[in-house]
Coordinates of C-alpha atoms and ligand atoms in Angstrom, one line a residue:
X1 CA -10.5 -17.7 5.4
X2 CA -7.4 -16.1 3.7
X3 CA -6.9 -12.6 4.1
X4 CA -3.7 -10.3 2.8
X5 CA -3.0 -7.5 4.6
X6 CA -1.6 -5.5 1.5
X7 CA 0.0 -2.2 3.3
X8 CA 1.4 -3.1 6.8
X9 CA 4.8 -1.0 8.7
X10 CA 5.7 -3.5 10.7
X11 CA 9.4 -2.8 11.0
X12 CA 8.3 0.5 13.1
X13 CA 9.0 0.9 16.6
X14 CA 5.4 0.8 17.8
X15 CA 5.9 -3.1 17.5
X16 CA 9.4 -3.5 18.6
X17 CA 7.9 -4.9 21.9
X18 CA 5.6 -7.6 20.7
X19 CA 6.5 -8.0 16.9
X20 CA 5.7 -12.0 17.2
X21 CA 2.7 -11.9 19.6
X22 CA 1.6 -9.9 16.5
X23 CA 2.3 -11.5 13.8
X24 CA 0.2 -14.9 16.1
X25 CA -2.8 -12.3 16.1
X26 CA -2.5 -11.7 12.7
X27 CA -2.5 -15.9 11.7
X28 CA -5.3 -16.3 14.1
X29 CA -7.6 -13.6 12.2
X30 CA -6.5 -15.4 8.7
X31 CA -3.8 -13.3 7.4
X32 CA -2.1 -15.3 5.4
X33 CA 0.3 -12.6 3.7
X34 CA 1.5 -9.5 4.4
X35 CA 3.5 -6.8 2.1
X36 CA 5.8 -4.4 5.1
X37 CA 6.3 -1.2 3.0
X38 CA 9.2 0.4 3.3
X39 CA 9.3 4.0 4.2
X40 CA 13.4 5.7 3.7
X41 CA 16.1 3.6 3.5
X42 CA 16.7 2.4 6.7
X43 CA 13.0 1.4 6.8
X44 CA 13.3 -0.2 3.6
X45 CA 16.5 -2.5 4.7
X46 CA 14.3 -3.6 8.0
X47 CA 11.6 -4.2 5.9
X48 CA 13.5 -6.8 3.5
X49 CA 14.9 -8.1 7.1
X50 CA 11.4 -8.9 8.5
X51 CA 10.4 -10.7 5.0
X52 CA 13.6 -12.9 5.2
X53 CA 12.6 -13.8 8.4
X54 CA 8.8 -14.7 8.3
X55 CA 7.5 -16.8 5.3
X56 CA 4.2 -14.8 5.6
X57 CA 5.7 -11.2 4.9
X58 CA 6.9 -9.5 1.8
X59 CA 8.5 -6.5 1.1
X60 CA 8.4 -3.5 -1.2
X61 CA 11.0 -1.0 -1.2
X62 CA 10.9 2.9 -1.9
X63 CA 11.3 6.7 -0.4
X64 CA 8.4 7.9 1.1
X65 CA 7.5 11.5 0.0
X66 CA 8.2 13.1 3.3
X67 CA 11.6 11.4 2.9
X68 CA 11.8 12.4 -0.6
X69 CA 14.8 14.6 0.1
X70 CA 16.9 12.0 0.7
X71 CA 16.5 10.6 -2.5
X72 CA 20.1 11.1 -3.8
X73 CA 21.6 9.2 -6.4
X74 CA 23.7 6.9 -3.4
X75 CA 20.2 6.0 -2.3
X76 CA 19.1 5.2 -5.3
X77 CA 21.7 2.8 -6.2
X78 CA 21.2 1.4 -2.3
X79 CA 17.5 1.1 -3.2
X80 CA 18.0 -0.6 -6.1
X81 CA 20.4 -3.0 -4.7
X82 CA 18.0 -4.0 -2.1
X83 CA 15.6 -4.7 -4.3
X84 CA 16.9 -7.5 -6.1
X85 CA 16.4 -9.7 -2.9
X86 CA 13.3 -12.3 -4.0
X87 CA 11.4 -11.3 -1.3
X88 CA 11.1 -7.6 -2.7
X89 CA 7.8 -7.3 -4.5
X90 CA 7.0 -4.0 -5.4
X91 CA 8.8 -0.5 -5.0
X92 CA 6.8 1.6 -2.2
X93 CA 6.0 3.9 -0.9
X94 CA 6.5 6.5 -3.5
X95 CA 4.3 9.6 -4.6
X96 CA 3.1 12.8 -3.1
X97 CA 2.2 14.3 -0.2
X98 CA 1.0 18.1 -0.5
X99 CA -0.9 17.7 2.7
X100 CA 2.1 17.8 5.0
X101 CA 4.9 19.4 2.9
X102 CA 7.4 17.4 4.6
X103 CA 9.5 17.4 1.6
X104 CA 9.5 20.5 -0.9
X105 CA 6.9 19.9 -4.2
X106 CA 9.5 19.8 -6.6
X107 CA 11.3 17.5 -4.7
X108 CA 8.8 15.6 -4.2
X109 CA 8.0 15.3 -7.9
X110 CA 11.5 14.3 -8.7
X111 CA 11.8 11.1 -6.2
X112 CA 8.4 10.3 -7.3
X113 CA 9.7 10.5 -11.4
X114 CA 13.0 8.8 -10.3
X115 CA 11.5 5.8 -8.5
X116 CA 8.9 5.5 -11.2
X117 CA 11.5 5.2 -14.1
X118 CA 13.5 2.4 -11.8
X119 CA 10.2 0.6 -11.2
X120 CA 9.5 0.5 -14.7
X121 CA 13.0 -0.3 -15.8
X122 CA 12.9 -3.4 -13.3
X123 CA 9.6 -4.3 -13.7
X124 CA 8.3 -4.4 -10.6
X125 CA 4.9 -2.6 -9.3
X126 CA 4.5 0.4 -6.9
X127 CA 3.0 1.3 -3.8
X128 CA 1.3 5.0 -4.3
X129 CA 1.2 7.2 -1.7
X130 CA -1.2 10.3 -2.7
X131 CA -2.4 12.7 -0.1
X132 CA -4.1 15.9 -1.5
X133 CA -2.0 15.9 -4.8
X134 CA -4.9 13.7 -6.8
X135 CA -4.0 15.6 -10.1
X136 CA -0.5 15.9 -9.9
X137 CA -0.3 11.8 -9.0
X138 CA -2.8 11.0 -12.3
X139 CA -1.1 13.3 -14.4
X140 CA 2.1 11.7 -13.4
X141 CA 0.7 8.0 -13.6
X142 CA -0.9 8.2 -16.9
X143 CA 2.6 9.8 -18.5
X144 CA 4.5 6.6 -17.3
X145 CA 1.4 3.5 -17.8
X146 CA 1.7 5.5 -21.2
X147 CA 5.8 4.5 -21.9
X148 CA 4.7 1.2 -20.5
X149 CA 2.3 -0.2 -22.8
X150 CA 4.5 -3.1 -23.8
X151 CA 5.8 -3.7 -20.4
X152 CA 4.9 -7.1 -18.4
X153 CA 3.7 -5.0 -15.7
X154 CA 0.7 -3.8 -17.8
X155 CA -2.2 -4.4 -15.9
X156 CA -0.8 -4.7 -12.9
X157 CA 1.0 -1.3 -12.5
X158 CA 0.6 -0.9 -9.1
X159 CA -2.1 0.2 -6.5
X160 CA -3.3 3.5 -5.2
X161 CA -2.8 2.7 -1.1
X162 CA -5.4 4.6 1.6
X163 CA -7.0 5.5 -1.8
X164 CA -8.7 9.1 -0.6
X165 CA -9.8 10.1 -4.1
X166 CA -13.6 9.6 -5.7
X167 CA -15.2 7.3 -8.2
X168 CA -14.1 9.2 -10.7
X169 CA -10.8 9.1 -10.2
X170 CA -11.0 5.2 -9.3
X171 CA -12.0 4.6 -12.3
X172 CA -9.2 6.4 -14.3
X173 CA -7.0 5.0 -12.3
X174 CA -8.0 0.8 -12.6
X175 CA -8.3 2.0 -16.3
X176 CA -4.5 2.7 -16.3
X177 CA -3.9 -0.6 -14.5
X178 CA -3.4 0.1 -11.1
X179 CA -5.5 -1.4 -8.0
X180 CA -7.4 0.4 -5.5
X181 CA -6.5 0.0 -1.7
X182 CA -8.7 0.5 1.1
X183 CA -8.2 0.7 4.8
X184 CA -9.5 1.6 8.0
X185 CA -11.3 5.0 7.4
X186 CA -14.1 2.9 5.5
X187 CA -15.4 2.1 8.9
X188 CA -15.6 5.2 10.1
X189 CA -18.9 6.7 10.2
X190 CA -18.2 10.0 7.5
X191 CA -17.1 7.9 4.8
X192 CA -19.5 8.7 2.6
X193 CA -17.4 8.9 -0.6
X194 CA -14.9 5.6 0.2
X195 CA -18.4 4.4 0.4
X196 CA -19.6 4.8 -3.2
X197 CA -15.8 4.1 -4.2
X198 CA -16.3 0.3 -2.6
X199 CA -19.7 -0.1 -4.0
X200 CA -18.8 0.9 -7.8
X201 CA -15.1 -0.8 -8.4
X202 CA -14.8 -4.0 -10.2
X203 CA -14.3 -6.6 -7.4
X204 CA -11.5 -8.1 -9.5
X205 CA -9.7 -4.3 -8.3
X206 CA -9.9 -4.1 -4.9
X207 CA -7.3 -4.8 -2.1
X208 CA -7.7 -4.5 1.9
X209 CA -5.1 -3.2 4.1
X210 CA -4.1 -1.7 7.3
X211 CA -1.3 1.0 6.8
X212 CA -0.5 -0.5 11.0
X213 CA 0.5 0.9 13.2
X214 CA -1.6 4.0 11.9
X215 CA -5.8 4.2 10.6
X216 CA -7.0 1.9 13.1
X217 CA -10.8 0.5 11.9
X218 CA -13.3 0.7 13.9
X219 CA -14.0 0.0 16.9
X220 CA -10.4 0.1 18.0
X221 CA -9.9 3.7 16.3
X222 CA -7.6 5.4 19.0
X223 CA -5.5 2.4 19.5
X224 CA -2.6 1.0 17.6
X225 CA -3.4 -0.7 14.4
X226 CA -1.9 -3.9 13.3
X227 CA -2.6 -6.9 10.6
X228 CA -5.2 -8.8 12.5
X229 CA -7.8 -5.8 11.9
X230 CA -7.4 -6.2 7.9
X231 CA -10.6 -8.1 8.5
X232 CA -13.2 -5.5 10.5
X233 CA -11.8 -3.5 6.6
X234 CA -12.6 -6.7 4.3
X235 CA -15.8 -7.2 6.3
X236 CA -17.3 -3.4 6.0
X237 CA -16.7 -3.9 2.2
X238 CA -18.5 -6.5 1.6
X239 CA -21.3 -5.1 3.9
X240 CA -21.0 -2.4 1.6
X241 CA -21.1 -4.2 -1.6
X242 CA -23.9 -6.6 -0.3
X243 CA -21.7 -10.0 -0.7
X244 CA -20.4 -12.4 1.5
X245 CA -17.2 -11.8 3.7
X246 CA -15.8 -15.2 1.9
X247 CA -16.4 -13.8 -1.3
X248 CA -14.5 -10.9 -0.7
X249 CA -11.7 -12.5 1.3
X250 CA -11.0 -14.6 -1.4
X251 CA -11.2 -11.7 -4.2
X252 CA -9.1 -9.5 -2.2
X253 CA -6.4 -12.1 -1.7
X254 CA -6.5 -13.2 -5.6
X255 CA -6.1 -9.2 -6.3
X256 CA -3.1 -9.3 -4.1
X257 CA -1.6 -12.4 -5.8
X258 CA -2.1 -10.9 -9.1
X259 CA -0.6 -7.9 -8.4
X260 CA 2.4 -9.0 -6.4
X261 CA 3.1 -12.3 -8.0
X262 CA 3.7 -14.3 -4.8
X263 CA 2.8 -17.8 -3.9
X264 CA 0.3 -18.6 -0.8
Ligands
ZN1 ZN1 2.1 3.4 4.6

């Protein structure tokens, strides 16, 4: 059974001490693929360093929002320069984050604009990164799917990662082209609204992910997350949805192909 665990961190230091025994878990529970998001810069180089080393990992490349105000025009160009290596897939994380503030809104706004443009420009798909800024991050979206109607990324703009929103906004969203991401907090026992988000998306739109070392499923919530639980997430969804956990494995990892272009 084939599994991709969409949205792992790797490259943080909550795995420097057993990286491999890991990445043998992760194998063992049928992860066949994994995209390491990149975070700020220096994230972003170690995640393009873990991809070169393991067939199995991919990387995407971005400035997270809380980083946003590093997001000069050096690290830009550094950005973009890192990007070109083959194993780079998508630019991520990028969006908003008005829930911690980490970063000033406007600029936040900015590196979120900025990195869109490149990722248009190059023609690769993001990673989105919304935490109580729904509007802001649809408003924002539907502006640039809008100048990219003729693009080859069309229909595959990117996904919405940890997606926290509601059916509603699902829906807008798959509309524009992006995918919907879902992780660990669909097993906890409040999740009434990720829920009826699982149960009402086209299958053909739905990824699984872990966003390790952090959202751990249930029942390890508490502990330190990590690729091999993509599965207790791919398994409550298709409890949700009523259909078998092969059915969704295998729909969760075509998603992932189509979105990322990579071979398995
Ligand atoms: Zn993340």
């Amino acid at each position: 059974m084939n599994l991709v665990d969409t949205h792992a961190h790797l490259d943080f230091p909550e795995f420097d001490a057993d990286r491999e025994e890991v990445l043998e878990r992760a194998k063992a529970a049928g992860v066949v693929a994994m995209v390491n998001v990149g975070t700020d810069l220096a994230s972003s180089h170690r995640a393009v360093a873990l991809a070169v080393q393991h067939q199995q990992i991919y990387a995407a490349v971005g400035m997270h929002p809380h980083d946003a105000k590093e997001l000069d025009g050096a690290a830009l160009a550094e950005l973009r320069e890192l990007a070109q290596q083959p194993q780079v897939v998508a630019v991520g994380e990028i969006g908003l984050d008005f829930y911690r503030d980490r970063s000033p809104r406007d600029v936040q706004l900015r590196a979120f604009r900025a990195q869109l443009a490149w990722a248009g420009k190059m023609g690769k798909p993001v990673v989105i990164h919304d935490r109580e800024a729904h509007g802001d991050i649809m408003e924002i979206l539907g502006g640039w799917a809008r100048g990219l109607r003729a693009s080859p990324l069309t229909g595959r703009l990117g996904v919405l990662h940890t997606f926290s929103g509601d059916v509603a906004m699902a829906e807008q969203a798959i509309e524009l082209g992006f995918y919907i991401s879902i992780s660990g907090p669909v097993t906890y026992k409040n999740a009434y609204r990720l829920a009826q988000v699982v149960q009402a998306l086209p299958l053909d739109r739905i990824l699984v992910e872990t966003d390790c070392p952090f959202l751990t499923p249930h029942p390890h919530r508490g502990k330190r997350n990590e690729p091999a639980y993509v599965r207790l997430v791919a398994e409550k969804i298709a409890a949700l949805r009523g259909i078998s956990f092969d059915d969704l494995a295998k729909a969760t990892t075509a998603n992932a192909q189509s979105l990322f272009e990579f071979e398995l």
